[in-house]
């Protein structure tokens, strides 16, 4: 069977990088998109196109998808993984922080969907995997806006799943709990940041990005008529 193109946003670190490595190992051509090109090039993957993409810019993501399809054929699966987590409370944190979270986590994801969906619908084939979060199912202290973005991811994914089901296009949510990555490093509130690190230690550590990548691959690799709608995975000792 010819393996189709896997397009991954946020492939320069953490979960996205682990997903890129997993799919490449399984023999799929991959289109890697993020702003830090050197990190993606350093992976030195075969059948791989690396593109500098800011997901908040619809044109750059569409252009990358077109170039990827010219090189490797239609996108078989888009994995909307790019995301930022700037914990804080909207009353005191800078509006730029919560605007940025919505721009990347919500609008960036929609830019990805917009770039691939018409062709998937036409072909009656394709999969879109959106990286949600436990924070897309539960509210958590300091997470008001981040939870807002991830609840949006879960809602939009399920809504599109219903709407595209008749076109044989699958929409899947993968919702990780605490996972080792660079995610918390961008939070500017130092108290929240150190509290988060302490919490991770208390629960015996986070899961690995590779654990999440394996779940993504498992969901994707089911037959096209089987849609695993959602996987929630977290450290066993994570309570919320
Ligand atoms: P990382 O910070 O390690 O990775 C985030 C990725 O997103 C990077 O590759 C970054 O690339 C990319 N990114 C950020 N902003 C943009 C942008 N504007 N345009 C393109 N790419 C962008 O964190 P994770 O691997 O943990 O995060 C991946 C996803 O997993 C996120 O959606 C996150 O919300 C979700 N998640 C993470 C959890 C965790 O505990 N780690 C738990 C639940 C969900 P670059 O900076 O090069 O552009």
Tab-separated table of N, CA and C and ligand atoms in Angstrom, residues 9-19 33-40 51-57 60-61 80-85 100 103-105 108-109 130-136 146 149-150 153 174-186 196 199-200 206-207 209 212 233 238, ligand 1:
chain	number	residue	atom	x	y	z
A	9	UNK	N	1.976	20.011	12.222
A	9	UNK	CA	2.357	21.358	12.674
A	9	UNK	C	3.026	21.260	14.045
A	10	UNK	N	3.920	22.211	14.314
A	10	UNK	CA	4.628	22.198	15.598
A	10	UNK	C	5.567	21.010	15.701
A	11	UNK	N	6.266	20.711	14.594
A	11	UNK	CA	7.118	19.508	14.547
A	11	UNK	C	8.541	19.780	15.038
A	12	UNK	N	8.795	20.980	15.552
A	12	UNK	CA	10.174	21.316	15.932
A	12	UNK	C	10.536	20.909	17.353
A	13	UNK	N	9.536	20.506	18.164
A	13	UNK	CA	9.881	20.078	19.525
A	13	UNK	C	8.766	19.215	20.120
A	14	UNK	N	9.052	18.655	21.288
A	14	UNK	CA	8.042	17.965	22.086
A	14	UNK	C	7.229	16.921	21.333
A	15	UNK	N	5.924	17.019	21.475
A	15	UNK	CA	5.010	16.006	20.933
A	15	UNK	C	5.065	15.968	19.400
A	16	UNK	N	5.108	17.135	18.767
A	16	UNK	CA	5.129	17.178	17.305
A	16	UNK	C	6.372	16.512	16.733
A	17	UNK	N	7.489	16.746	17.398
A	17	UNK	CA	8.743	16.115	16.951
A	17	UNK	C	8.645	14.590	17.102
A	18	UNK	N	8.081	14.140	18.217
A	18	UNK	CA	7.932	12.695	18.447
A	18	UNK	C	6.984	12.085	17.413
A	19	UNK	N	5.949	12.823	17.044
A	19	UNK	CA	5.009	12.332	16.019
A	19	UNK	C	5.728	12.217	14.674
A	33	UNK	N	6.131	21.290	9.823
A	33	UNK	CA	5.882	22.740	9.813
A	33	UNK	C	6.021	23.321	11.226
A	34	UNK	N	6.786	24.388	11.309
A	34	UNK	CA	6.946	25.163	12.561
A	34	UNK	C	7.788	26.375	12.198
A	35	UNK	N	8.060	27.221	13.183
A	35	UNK	CA	8.861	28.409	12.875
A	35	UNK	C	10.350	28.111	12.950
A	36	UNK	N	10.759	27.184	13.820
A	36	UNK	CA	12.196	26.887	13.972
A	36	UNK	C	12.609	25.773	13.008
A	37	UNK	N	13.129	26.179	11.873
A	37	UNK	CA	13.442	25.242	10.799
A	37	UNK	C	14.621	24.322	11.152
A	38	UNK	N	15.628	24.898	11.838
A	38	UNK	CA	16.852	24.121	12.107
A	38	UNK	C	16.541	22.868	12.922
A	39	UNK	N	15.624	22.993	13.904
A	39	UNK	CA	15.279	21.842	14.751
A	39	UNK	C	14.686	20.710	13.912
A	40	UNK	N	13.886	21.082	12.919
A	40	UNK	CA	13.244	20.057	12.081
A	40	UNK	C	14.237	19.456	11.103
A	51	UNK	N	9.172	22.939	6.289
A	51	UNK	CA	8.754	24.287	5.884
A	51	UNK	C	8.615	25.186	7.098
A	52	UNK	N	9.117	26.401	6.946
A	52	UNK	CA	8.955	27.402	8.004
A	52	UNK	C	7.523	27.920	7.926
A	53	UNK	N	6.749	27.607	8.956
A	53	UNK	CA	5.327	27.961	8.951
A	53	UNK	C	4.947	28.563	10.298
A	54	UNK	N	4.284	29.699	10.228
A	54	UNK	CA	3.610	30.219	11.414
A	54	UNK	C	2.135	29.911	11.208
A	55	UNK	N	1.572	29.060	12.065
A	55	UNK	CA	0.191	28.597	11.822
A	55	UNK	C	-0.837	29.725	11.924
A	56	UNK	N	-0.430	30.862	12.510
A	56	UNK	CA	-1.382	31.970	12.585
A	56	UNK	C	-1.523	32.671	11.233
A	57	UNK	N	-0.654	32.309	10.308
A	57	UNK	CA	-0.691	32.893	8.964
A	57	UNK	C	-1.235	31.834	7.998
A	60	UNK	N	0.854	30.912	4.794
A	60	UNK	CA	2.090	30.115	4.863
A	60	UNK	C	1.761	28.631	5.041
A	61	UNK	N	0.711	28.322	5.767
A	61	UNK	CA	0.366	26.908	5.966
A	61	UNK	C	-0.196	26.325	4.659
A	80	UNK	N	-2.768	18.603	13.617
A	80	UNK	CA	-2.716	19.969	14.162
A	80	UNK	C	-2.225	19.878	15.595
A	81	UNK	N	-0.924	20.068	15.739
A	81	UNK	CA	-0.290	19.888	17.052
A	81	UNK	C	0.265	21.196	17.615
A	82	UNK	N	0.587	22.163	16.761
A	82	UNK	CA	1.203	23.410	17.239
A	82	UNK	C	0.350	24.031	18.337
A	83	UNK	N	0.981	24.442	19.409
A	83	UNK	CA	0.221	25.039	20.501
A	83	UNK	C	1.122	25.772	21.468
A	84	UNK	N	0.521	26.690	22.217
A	84	UNK	CA	1.252	27.410	23.259
A	84	UNK	C	0.417	27.426	24.538
A	85	UNK	N	1.095	27.436	25.670
A	85	UNK	CA	0.406	27.469	26.967
A	85	UNK	C	1.049	28.572	27.812
A	100	UNK	N	-2.603	35.609	21.855
A	100	UNK	CA	-1.668	34.707	21.168
A	100	UNK	C	-2.105	33.250	21.325
A	103	UNK	N	-4.889	32.667	19.018
A	103	UNK	CA	-4.419	32.725	17.629
A	103	UNK	C	-3.765	31.407	17.214
A	104	UNK	N	-2.910	30.874	18.092
A	104	UNK	CA	-2.178	29.649	17.725
A	104	UNK	C	-3.056	28.410	17.917
A	105	UNK	N	-3.614	28.266	19.123
A	105	UNK	CA	-4.280	27.002	19.471
A	105	UNK	C	-5.611	26.809	18.753
A	108	UNK	N	-5.033	28.900	14.515
A	108	UNK	CA	-3.976	28.190	13.788
A	108	UNK	C	-4.453	26.819	13.348
A	109	UNK	N	-5.170	26.160	14.235
A	109	UNK	CA	-5.714	24.835	13.914
A	109	UNK	C	-6.715	24.945	12.757
A	130	UNK	N	-6.400	16.358	15.840
A	130	UNK	CA	-6.166	17.598	16.588
A	130	UNK	C	-5.685	17.258	17.992
A	131	UNK	N	-4.615	17.911	18.408
A	131	UNK	CA	-4.098	17.668	19.756
A	131	UNK	C	-4.852	18.577	20.722
A	132	UNK	N	-5.721	17.959	21.495
A	132	UNK	CA	-6.468	18.664	22.537
A	132	UNK	C	-5.679	18.576	23.832
A	133	UNK	N	-6.362	18.257	24.916
A	133	UNK	CA	-5.679	18.201	26.212
A	133	UNK	C	-6.669	17.723	27.279
A	134	UNK	N	-6.133	17.218	28.383
A	134	UNK	CA	-6.991	17.035	29.556
A	134	UNK	C	-7.615	18.394	29.900
A	135	UNK	N	-6.868	19.476	29.614
A	135	UNK	CA	-7.379	20.833	29.828
A	135	UNK	C	-8.454	21.214	28.795
A	136	UNK	N	-8.779	20.296	27.916
A	136	UNK	CA	-9.908	20.493	26.996
A	136	UNK	C	-11.142	19.777	27.492
A	146	UNK	N	-6.078	28.968	28.593
A	146	UNK	CA	-5.589	27.740	27.930
A	146	UNK	C	-6.721	26.719	27.836
A	149	UNK	N	-9.035	27.604	25.091
A	149	UNK	CA	-8.583	27.226	23.742
A	149	UNK	C	-8.734	25.723	23.513
A	150	UNK	N	-8.449	24.935	24.544
A	150	UNK	CA	-8.492	23.480	24.343
A	150	UNK	C	-9.926	22.941	24.365
A	153	UNK	N	-10.895	23.384	20.946
A	153	UNK	CA	-10.346	22.339	20.064
A	153	UNK	C	-11.231	21.094	20.124
A	174	UNK	N	-6.761	13.843	20.205
A	174	UNK	CA	-5.842	13.187	21.148
A	174	UNK	C	-5.632	14.185	22.292
A	175	UNK	N	-5.963	13.761	23.498
A	175	UNK	CA	-5.953	14.676	24.646
A	175	UNK	C	-4.959	14.203	25.702
A	176	UNK	N	-3.738	14.714	25.645
A	176	UNK	CA	-2.751	14.304	26.650
A	176	UNK	C	-2.893	15.075	27.962
A	177	UNK	N	-2.433	14.436	29.026
A	177	UNK	CA	-2.187	15.135	30.283
A	177	UNK	C	-0.732	15.583	30.280
A	178	UNK	N	-0.165	15.754	31.474
A	178	UNK	CA	1.199	16.286	31.572
A	178	UNK	C	2.190	15.449	30.769
A	179	UNK	N	2.854	16.117	29.833
A	179	UNK	CA	3.789	15.452	28.923
A	179	UNK	C	5.088	16.251	28.893
A	180	UNK	N	6.229	15.552	28.914
A	180	UNK	CA	7.529	16.245	28.859
A	180	UNK	C	7.685	16.970	27.533
A	181	UNK	N	7.907	18.256	27.571
A	181	UNK	CA	8.105	19.061	26.355
A	181	UNK	C	8.547	20.449	26.787
A	182	UNK	N	8.580	21.366	25.821
A	182	UNK	CA	8.957	22.756	26.133
A	182	UNK	C	7.751	23.599	26.523
A	183	UNK	N	6.557	22.992	26.590
A	183	UNK	CA	5.310	23.763	26.666
A	183	UNK	C	5.265	24.782	27.807
A	184	UNK	N	5.610	24.351	29.026
A	184	UNK	CA	5.476	25.252	30.187
A	184	UNK	C	6.526	26.365	30.155
A	185	UNK	N	7.607	26.153	29.396
A	185	UNK	CA	8.729	27.108	29.448
A	185	UNK	C	8.332	28.500	28.961
A	186	UNK	N	7.254	28.611	28.188
A	186	UNK	CA	6.871	29.919	27.643
A	186	UNK	C	5.989	30.723	28.596
A	196	UNK	N	3.938	24.402	38.655
A	196	UNK	CA	3.649	23.352	37.670
A	196	UNK	C	4.732	22.278	37.716
A	199	UNK	N	4.324	20.211	40.825
A	199	UNK	CA	3.193	19.284	40.661
A	199	UNK	C	3.600	18.064	39.831
A	200	UNK	N	4.360	18.331	38.772
A	200	UNK	CA	4.813	17.213	37.922
A	200	UNK	C	5.673	16.246	38.728
A	206	UNK	N	5.997	13.445	34.243
A	206	UNK	CA	5.065	13.477	33.111
A	206	UNK	C	5.290	12.250	32.220
A	207	UNK	N	4.346	12.018	31.323
A	207	UNK	CA	4.573	10.975	30.316
A	207	UNK	C	5.497	11.538	29.239
A	209	UNK	N	6.771	12.418	25.338
A	209	UNK	CA	6.160	12.829	24.062
A	209	UNK	C	5.950	11.610	23.162
A	212	UNK	N	2.620	9.919	23.614
A	212	UNK	CA	1.526	10.595	22.899
A	212	UNK	C	1.599	10.247	21.409
A	233	UNK	N	-4.957	10.491	27.447
A	233	UNK	CA	-3.890	9.738	28.114
A	233	UNK	C	-3.109	10.675	29.017
A	238	UNK	N	-1.628	11.221	37.688
A	238	UNK	CA	-2.250	12.549	37.497
A	238	UNK	C	-3.711	12.455	37.914
B	1	LIG	P1	6.311	22.343	22.793
B	1	LIG	O1	6.384	23.750	23.283
B	1	LIG	O2	7.466	21.460	23.002
B	1	LIG	O3	5.946	22.347	21.235
B	1	LIG	C1	5.059	23.274	20.679
B	1	LIG	C2	5.230	23.254	19.167
B	1	LIG	O4	4.311	24.205	18.612
B	1	LIG	C3	6.623	23.671	18.743
B	1	LIG	O5	7.058	22.824	17.708
B	1	LIG	C4	6.432	25.094	18.231
B	1	LIG	O6	7.335	25.346	17.148
B	1	LIG	C5	5.016	25.017	17.701
B	1	LIG	N1	4.424	26.334	17.576
B	1	LIG	C6	4.136	27.235	18.548
B	1	LIG	N2	3.643	28.354	18.012
B	1	LIG	C7	3.626	28.159	16.665
B	1	LIG	C8	3.224	28.960	15.566
B	1	LIG	N3	2.750	30.215	15.719
B	1	LIG	N4	3.325	28.451	14.311
B	1	LIG	C9	3.826	27.202	14.133
B	1	LIG	N5	4.192	26.391	15.131
B	1	LIG	C10	4.108	26.887	16.391
B	1	LIG	O7	5.003	21.758	23.483
B	1	LIG	P2	4.223	20.360	23.307
B	1	LIG	O8	4.942	19.432	22.431
B	1	LIG	O9	3.859	19.919	24.658
B	1	LIG	O10	2.893	20.881	22.614
B	1	LIG	C11	2.304	20.273	21.487
B	1	LIG	C12	0.797	20.286	21.646
B	1	LIG	O11	0.425	19.432	22.712
B	1	LIG	C13	0.200	21.656	21.966
B	1	LIG	O12	-0.984	21.848	21.225
B	1	LIG	C14	-0.127	21.541	23.437
B	1	LIG	O13	-1.160	22.408	23.823
B	1	LIG	C15	-0.511	20.085	23.530
B	1	LIG	N6	-0.492	19.496	24.877
B	1	LIG	C16	0.673	19.416	25.585
B	1	LIG	C17	0.678	18.888	26.857
B	1	LIG	C18	1.919	18.843	27.702
B	1	LIG	O14	1.812	18.592	28.919
B	1	LIG	N7	3.107	19.038	27.131
B	1	LIG	C19	-0.554	18.344	27.464
B	1	LIG	C20	-1.708	18.451	26.616
B	1	LIG	C21	-1.659	18.998	25.377
B	1	LIG	P3	8.112	26.716	16.855
B	1	LIG	O15	8.323	27.394	18.165
B	1	LIG	O16	9.374	26.247	16.203
B	1	LIG	O17	7.226	27.448	15.916
